[in-house]
Short mmCIF file of C-alpha atoms and ligand atoms in Angstrom, two decimals:
data_model
loop_
_atom_site.label_atom_id
_atom_site.label_comp_id
_atom_site.label_asym_id
_atom_site.label_seq_id
_atom_site.Cartn_x
_atom_site.Cartn_y
_atom_site.Cartn_z
CA MET A 731 -0.05 -0.04 0.10
CA ALA A 732 1.27 3.48 -1.02
CA ILE A 733 2.08 5.57 2.15
CA LEU A 734 3.04 8.64 0.06
CA GLU A 735 1.51 9.48 -3.43
CA VAL A 736 2.70 12.57 -5.13
CA ASN A 737 0.85 13.74 -8.14
CA ASN A 738 2.34 16.23 -10.84
CA LEU A 739 4.07 18.51 -8.36
CA LYS A 740 5.49 21.49 -9.20
CA ALA A 741 7.62 23.47 -7.06
CA TYR A 742 9.57 26.58 -8.39
CA TYR A 743 11.62 29.29 -6.76
CA VAL A 744 10.21 32.72 -7.83
CA THR A 745 12.57 35.56 -6.93
CA HIS A 746 12.37 39.28 -7.70
CA THR A 747 15.89 41.32 -8.11
CA PHE A 748 16.03 44.69 -9.11
CA GLY A 749 12.58 44.62 -10.53
CA ARG A 750 13.21 41.51 -12.50
CA SER A 751 11.59 38.30 -11.84
CA SER A 752 13.27 34.72 -12.51
CA THR A 753 11.73 31.63 -11.85
CA VAL A 754 13.84 28.29 -11.11
CA ARG A 755 11.62 25.15 -12.08
CA ALA A 756 13.25 23.11 -9.52
CA VAL A 757 10.62 20.20 -9.41
CA ASP A 758 8.75 20.42 -12.60
CA GLY A 759 5.82 17.55 -12.75
CA VAL A 760 7.09 15.07 -10.59
CA SER A 761 4.62 11.99 -9.80
CA PHE A 762 5.67 8.91 -7.88
CA GLN A 763 4.31 6.63 -5.23
CA VAL A 764 6.12 5.04 -2.00
CA ASN A 765 5.06 2.07 -0.40
CA LYS A 766 4.62 1.42 3.28
CA ASN A 767 7.72 0.00 4.66
CA GLU A 768 10.02 0.41 1.58
CA ILE A 769 13.17 2.50 1.07
CA TYR A 770 12.79 4.50 -2.13
CA GLY A 771 15.90 5.96 -3.30
CA ILE A 772 16.17 9.40 -4.97
CA ALA A 773 19.18 10.05 -7.18
CA GLY A 774 20.43 12.77 -9.51
CA GLU A 775 23.15 15.15 -10.18
CA SER A 776 23.93 18.18 -7.93
CA GLY A 777 21.18 20.81 -8.42
CA CYS A 778 18.45 18.51 -10.08
CA GLY A 779 15.90 19.26 -7.40
CA LYS A 780 16.33 16.51 -4.91
CA SER A 781 16.43 18.84 -1.78
CA THR A 782 13.65 20.91 -3.15
CA LEU A 783 11.38 17.93 -3.81
CA LEU A 784 11.86 16.74 0.11
CA LYS A 785 10.95 20.13 1.06
CA ALA A 786 7.91 20.27 -1.10
CA ILE A 787 6.68 17.00 -0.01
CA SER A 788 7.34 17.53 3.93
CA GLY A 789 5.49 20.96 3.74
CA LEU A 790 8.44 22.94 4.21
CA VAL A 791 7.57 25.71 1.70
CA LYS A 792 8.47 29.08 2.24
CA PRO A 793 9.40 31.88 -0.16
CA PRO A 794 10.75 31.93 -2.53
CA LEU A 795 9.94 28.34 -2.96
CA GLN A 796 6.27 28.18 -4.34
CA ILE A 797 4.05 25.00 -5.09
CA LEU A 798 2.58 25.79 -8.34
CA ASP A 799 0.62 22.48 -8.80
CA GLY A 800 0.20 19.00 -7.67
CA GLU A 801 -0.77 16.72 -4.89
CA VAL A 802 1.07 15.39 -1.96
CA GLY A 803 -1.10 12.55 -0.15
CA TYR A 804 -0.22 10.67 2.99
CA ASN A 805 -2.10 7.55 4.05
CA PHE A 806 -1.19 6.88 7.37
CA ASP A 807 -2.93 3.92 9.28
CA ASP A 808 -5.86 6.21 10.78
CA GLU A 809 -5.88 8.98 8.37
CA ARG A 810 -5.52 10.34 5.08
CA LEU A 811 -4.38 13.82 4.27
CA ASP A 812 -2.95 16.09 1.81
CA ILE A 813 -0.06 18.12 3.26
CA LEU A 814 -0.42 20.95 0.53
CA SER A 815 -3.82 21.62 1.37
CA LEU A 816 -3.21 22.03 5.14
CA ARG A 817 -3.48 25.82 5.54
CA ASP A 818 -2.68 25.81 9.31
CA ASP A 819 1.04 26.16 9.80
CA ARG A 820 0.75 24.51 13.52
CA LYS A 821 -0.87 21.39 11.83
CA ARG A 822 1.91 20.96 9.45
CA ARG A 823 4.54 21.44 12.09
CA LYS A 824 2.74 18.95 14.43
CA LEU A 825 2.77 16.57 11.35
CA ARG A 826 6.52 16.99 10.91
CA GLY A 827 8.48 15.36 13.56
CA ALA A 828 5.70 13.13 14.74
CA ARG A 829 4.82 11.45 11.42
CA ILE A 830 7.12 12.90 8.87
CA SER A 831 10.62 13.40 9.66
CA LEU A 832 13.18 15.05 7.66
CA ILE A 833 17.07 14.54 8.18
CA PRO A 834 18.06 17.73 6.49
CA GLN A 835 21.16 18.22 4.42
CA GLY A 836 24.11 19.39 6.38
CA SER A 837 24.17 18.41 10.08
CA MET A 838 25.44 21.80 11.09
CA SER A 839 22.40 23.61 9.97
CA VAL A 840 20.43 21.58 12.27
CA LEU A 841 22.21 21.72 15.56
CA ASN A 842 22.49 25.24 17.14
CA PRO A 843 26.11 26.10 17.62
CA VAL A 844 25.50 28.24 20.60
CA ARG A 845 23.30 25.74 22.33
CA ARG A 846 24.05 22.28 23.97
CA VAL A 847 22.74 19.10 22.20
CA ARG A 848 20.42 18.63 25.01
CA LYS A 849 18.57 21.83 24.16
CA ALA A 850 18.02 20.46 20.83
CA PHE A 851 16.20 17.22 22.02
CA GLU A 852 14.17 19.42 24.44
CA ASP A 853 12.86 21.56 21.88
CA VAL A 854 11.81 18.41 19.43
CA ILE A 855 10.23 16.37 22.38
CA TYR A 856 8.39 19.29 24.03
CA ALA A 857 7.00 20.48 20.93
CA HIS A 858 5.14 16.98 20.61
CA LEU A 859 4.96 15.40 23.88
CA ASP A 860 3.50 16.41 27.42
CA VAL A 861 6.35 14.64 29.30
CA SER A 862 8.18 15.18 32.63
CA GLU A 863 11.84 15.80 32.81
CA LYS A 864 12.53 12.24 34.18
CA GLU A 865 10.32 10.57 31.48
CA PHE A 866 12.24 12.89 28.67
CA GLU A 867 15.66 11.55 30.30
CA GLU A 868 14.24 7.99 30.13
CA LEU A 869 12.93 8.31 26.48
CA VAL A 870 16.38 9.92 25.06
CA SER A 871 18.70 7.77 26.75
CA ARG A 872 16.96 4.50 25.58
CA HIS A 873 17.08 6.05 22.07
CA LEU A 874 20.54 6.98 22.18
CA LEU A 875 21.63 3.82 23.38
CA ALA A 876 19.87 1.91 20.68
CA LEU A 877 21.84 4.12 18.47
CA GLY A 878 25.01 3.23 19.99
CA LEU A 879 25.36 6.87 21.37
CA ASP A 880 26.45 7.91 25.06
CA TRP A 881 24.37 10.11 26.96
CA THR A 882 27.45 12.35 27.76
CA VAL A 883 26.84 13.88 24.13
CA MET A 884 23.81 15.59 25.70
CA HIS A 885 26.20 18.13 27.47
CA THR A 886 28.46 18.97 24.43
CA TYR A 887 28.31 21.74 21.88
CA PRO A 888 28.13 20.67 18.36
CA HIS A 889 31.58 21.96 17.55
CA GLN A 890 33.17 19.65 20.14
CA LEU A 891 31.84 16.70 17.87
CA SER A 892 33.29 14.77 14.73
CA GLY A 893 30.98 15.22 11.58
CA GLY A 894 30.03 11.69 11.86
CA MET A 895 29.04 11.89 15.56
CA ARG A 896 26.95 14.99 14.60
CA GLN A 897 25.33 13.44 11.80
CA ARG A 898 24.25 10.36 14.26
CA ILE A 899 23.00 12.98 16.54
CA THR A 900 20.70 14.83 13.69
CA ILE A 901 19.45 11.13 12.92
CA ALA A 902 18.63 10.54 16.62
CA LEU A 903 16.96 13.82 16.75
CA SER A 904 14.89 12.99 13.57
CA THR A 905 13.88 9.68 14.55
CA ILE A 906 12.95 9.93 18.26
CA LEU A 907 9.45 10.46 17.79
CA ARG A 908 9.17 7.33 15.63
CA PRO A 909 7.82 8.95 12.54
CA ASP A 910 5.85 6.78 10.08
CA ILE A 911 8.13 8.00 7.22
CA ILE A 912 11.65 9.58 7.32
CA PHE A 913 13.24 11.64 4.44
CA ALA A 914 17.03 11.55 4.50
CA ASP A 915 18.57 14.29 2.39
CA GLU A 916 22.38 13.47 1.67
CA PRO A 917 23.02 12.16 5.27
CA THR A 918 26.56 11.09 4.43
CA THR A 919 27.74 13.44 1.63
CA ALA A 920 30.16 15.30 4.10
CA LEU A 921 31.75 12.36 5.64
CA ASP A 922 34.50 9.94 4.62
CA VAL A 923 33.74 6.51 3.32
CA VAL A 924 34.23 4.43 6.54
CA VAL A 925 32.03 7.03 8.71
CA GLN A 926 29.57 7.02 5.81
CA ARG A 927 29.11 3.29 6.13
CA GLY A 928 28.47 3.57 9.73
CA VAL A 929 25.78 6.07 9.06
CA VAL A 930 23.95 4.10 6.46
CA GLN A 931 24.01 1.11 8.69
CA LEU A 932 22.59 3.47 11.53
CA ILE A 933 19.78 4.53 9.29
CA LYS A 934 19.01 0.76 8.19
CA LYS A 935 18.88 -0.39 11.69
CA ILE A 936 16.31 2.44 12.72
CA LYS A 937 14.23 1.81 9.75
CA GLU A 938 14.08 -1.96 10.89
CA GLU A 939 13.49 -1.26 14.44
CA GLN A 940 11.07 1.28 14.04
CA GLN A 941 9.34 -0.36 10.68
CA ASN A 942 8.84 2.73 9.04
CA THR A 943 9.30 3.89 5.59
CA LEU A 944 12.29 5.74 4.50
CA ILE A 945 13.01 8.18 1.39
CA MET A 946 16.99 8.35 0.82
CA VAL A 947 18.23 11.14 -1.25
CA THR A 948 21.85 10.88 -2.47
CA HIS A 949 23.78 11.35 -5.60
CA ASP A 950 25.92 8.41 -4.44
CA MET A 951 24.58 5.35 -6.49
CA SER A 952 26.57 2.96 -4.35
CA ILE A 953 24.42 3.73 -1.22
CA HIS A 954 21.37 3.23 -3.42
CA ALA A 955 22.48 -0.04 -4.53
CA ASN A 956 23.23 -1.32 -1.15
CA LEU A 957 20.23 0.17 0.39
CA CYS A 958 17.18 0.80 -1.52
CA ASP A 959 14.49 -1.29 -2.57
CA ARG A 960 13.43 1.19 -5.38
CA LEU A 961 14.92 3.99 -7.03
CA ALA A 962 13.98 7.20 -8.96
CA VAL A 963 16.53 9.12 -11.06
CA MET A 964 15.83 12.59 -11.31
CA TYR A 965 17.31 14.79 -14.07
CA ALA A 966 16.70 18.78 -14.55
CA GLY A 967 13.50 18.81 -12.13
CA GLU A 968 11.87 15.71 -13.53
CA ILE A 969 11.87 11.76 -12.71
CA VAL A 970 13.53 10.31 -15.82
CA GLU A 971 13.46 6.79 -14.86
CA GLU A 972 12.02 4.70 -11.76
CA GLY A 973 11.95 1.05 -10.99
CA ASP A 974 13.36 -1.61 -8.45
CA VAL A 975 17.11 -1.20 -7.87
CA GLN A 976 17.93 -4.58 -9.32
CA SER A 977 16.55 -3.67 -12.49
CA ILE A 978 17.86 -0.36 -12.74
CA PHE A 979 21.56 -1.38 -12.02
CA SER A 980 21.35 -4.45 -14.21
CA ALA A 981 19.38 -2.90 -17.12
CA PRO A 982 19.08 0.86 -17.11
CA LYS A 983 16.96 2.20 -19.97
CA HIS A 984 17.56 6.00 -19.46
CA PRO A 985 20.78 7.23 -21.43
CA TYR A 986 21.17 9.46 -18.16
CA THR A 987 20.84 6.58 -15.78
CA THR A 988 23.44 4.70 -17.91
CA MET A 989 25.88 7.68 -17.79
CA LEU A 990 25.38 7.87 -13.92
CA LEU A 991 26.14 4.29 -13.59
CA ASP A 992 29.05 4.28 -16.01
CA SER A 993 30.80 6.63 -13.84
CA LEU A 994 30.96 4.18 -11.00
CA PRO A 995 34.11 2.36 -10.38
CA LYS A 996 33.75 -1.55 -10.93
CA VAL A 997 35.70 -4.32 -9.25
CA GLY A 998 38.41 -5.53 -11.53
CA ASP A 999 37.80 -3.10 -14.22
CA SER A 1000 41.06 -0.76 -14.38
CA SER A 1001 39.88 1.40 -17.28
CA ALA A 1002 39.33 5.16 -16.97
CA ARG A 1003 35.90 5.73 -15.81
CA VAL A 1004 33.65 8.06 -17.96
CA SER A 1005 32.26 11.00 -16.39
CA ALA A 1006 28.95 12.50 -17.50
CA PRO A 1007 29.92 14.92 -20.52
CA GLY A 1008 28.46 18.35 -20.20
CA ALA A 1009 26.87 19.98 -17.48
CA PRO A 1010 23.18 19.64 -16.25
CA PRO A 1011 20.88 22.57 -17.64
CA SER A 1012 19.68 25.69 -16.19
CA LEU A 1013 16.35 25.41 -14.49
CA VAL A 1014 15.52 28.79 -15.40
CA ASP A 1015 15.33 28.06 -19.12
CA PRO A 1016 15.36 24.42 -19.52
CA PRO A 1017 16.01 22.75 -22.73
CA GLU A 1018 13.14 22.43 -25.23
CA GLY A 1019 11.78 18.73 -25.52
CA CYS A 1020 13.73 16.19 -23.64
CA ARG A 1021 15.71 18.04 -21.04
CA PHE A 1022 18.60 15.67 -21.38
CA HIS A 1023 18.80 15.85 -25.20
CA PRO A 1024 21.87 18.34 -25.31
CA ARG A 1025 23.96 15.63 -23.65
CA CYS A 1026 22.38 12.56 -24.74
CA PRO A 1027 24.60 10.26 -26.91
CA HIS A 1028 21.49 8.85 -28.65
CA VAL A 1029 19.56 12.24 -29.49
CA MET A 1030 16.98 12.20 -32.21
CA GLU A 1031 15.21 14.90 -33.98
CA ARG A 1032 12.22 14.07 -31.91
CA CYS A 1033 14.00 14.62 -28.64
CA ARG A 1034 14.49 18.29 -29.52
CA VAL A 1035 10.91 19.22 -29.58
CA GLU A 1036 8.89 16.87 -27.55
CA SER A 1037 9.07 15.86 -24.11
CA PRO A 1038 9.10 12.18 -23.21
CA VAL A 1039 6.88 11.15 -20.36
CA LEU A 1040 7.31 8.57 -18.00
CA ASN A 1041 6.04 5.23 -19.60
CA GLY A 1042 5.75 1.74 -17.71
CA LEU A 1043 7.79 -0.90 -19.18
CA GLY A 1044 6.31 -3.69 -16.93
CA ASN A 1045 7.59 -4.79 -13.50
CA GLY A 1046 7.00 -1.36 -11.97
CA HIS A 1047 9.83 0.08 -14.15
CA ARG A 1048 8.93 3.33 -15.65
CA VAL A 1049 11.03 5.55 -18.10
CA ALA A 1050 10.71 8.66 -19.92
CA CYS A 1051 12.71 8.01 -23.14
CA PHE A 1052 11.80 7.95 -26.73
CA LEU A 1053 14.42 5.33 -27.19
CA GLN A 1054 11.95 2.84 -25.55
CA GLU A 1055 9.28 3.49 -28.22
CA GLY A 1056 11.13 1.94 -30.95
CA GLY A 1057 13.59 4.76 -31.54
CA LYS A 1058 11.35 6.45 -33.88
N1 ATP B 990 16.49 29.43 -2.38
C1 ATP B 990 16.56 29.21 -3.52
N2 ATP B 990 16.47 30.28 -4.26
C2 ATP B 990 16.69 30.15 -5.90
N3 ATP B 990 17.03 28.68 -6.37
C3 ATP B 990 17.15 27.80 -5.47
C4 ATP B 990 17.00 28.03 -4.12
N4 ATP B 990 17.56 26.92 -3.61
C5 ATP B 990 17.93 26.15 -4.68
N5 ATP B 990 17.72 26.59 -5.79
C6 ATP B 990 17.85 26.03 -7.18
O1 ATP B 990 16.98 25.01 -7.34
C7 ATP B 990 17.47 24.07 -8.02
C8 ATP B 990 17.54 22.54 -7.17
O2 ATP B 990 18.16 22.72 -6.23
P1 ATP B 990 18.18 21.63 -5.06
O3 ATP B 990 18.79 22.01 -3.79
O4 ATP B 990 16.91 21.00 -4.81
O5 ATP B 990 19.07 20.50 -5.58
P2 ATP B 990 19.63 19.18 -5.01
O6 ATP B 990 19.38 17.96 -6.15
O7 ATP B 990 19.18 18.97 -3.57
O8 ATP B 990 21.37 19.45 -5.33
P3 ATP B 990 22.72 18.99 -4.31
O9 ATP B 990 22.65 17.31 -4.82
O10 ATP B 990 23.62 19.84 -4.48
O11 ATP B 990 21.99 19.10 -2.81
C9 ATP B 990 19.10 24.46 -8.18
O12 ATP B 990 19.09 24.92 -9.65
C10 ATP B 990 19.27 25.69 -7.28
O13 ATP B 990 20.21 26.39 -7.79
MG1 MG B 991 20.17 18.87 -2.10
#
């Protein structure tokens, strides 16, 4: 069953500088569903709209970000709601943290540098639960213990901790209320490989213990391969391919996905890796037709004028590319 249903979501940044307005079409007509209990990955190059998509679906929409169109529906066990139609900001805040939780990109932006870690836990817990100090301490120490963290971190300031430790604390904060669905935005990007592995294992452990749904955003394809059940590949504000991780990695159908996978190192292959040629397009004025056509090795006339839509290939694999329609 789908816990999250996103339908034709359009989230743009609209800015006005010196009398000129500019629109960045960061998320441009995205539709997908996430099933209860699964780990759903979102991949794509820097700037393709991954963080904007997470902000929009978790209801964190503040100017200059605007929702132009679409629906974001959550099916919880006891209620169904469309987060974008919730007008009351207090209701949205209640929903975040308790039912939906976002582990944002960059742990330093979550922890206040001039306040001890304990204050961050107090803010989260007292905003949602009516508990005594003793209950607060019990709840936090149980959660920290489960995550392999020591109570002493509560007395520290963020700068006294390593990057890996800060990220673990951010994860602990985001999951202490046992949300139904967790969004993790590049939780491993600033960390070295060994620490990265520990953080991924931690996220997996929490997900298994709490039996919730996880959406994992990262441009690191090896994390998707190791962690996710299904994967969506984004390019320039759109999903260009979606399917289960196994079939995407073994038989990618979109030339952009192939390009992403070709840039990964492979065991036993010492030839130079090809990185994706060209650069992602501007989202202020994206290319006509298929947005990938200027970089595509298989570009056809039709791709310059028509935009392909996501089409099902069976087995839940979807791809937006004219090559799948027989090439003409
Ligand atoms: N506050 C903002 N105002 C205007 N444009 C913005 C703003 N934030 C992001 N953008 C633009 O929106 C587009 C999508 O950005 P977003 O942060 O969602 O990408 P991303 O895929 O998360 O990238 P990364 O992998 O670097 O985190 C980019 O072109 C970015 O420059
Ligand atoms: Mg991002």
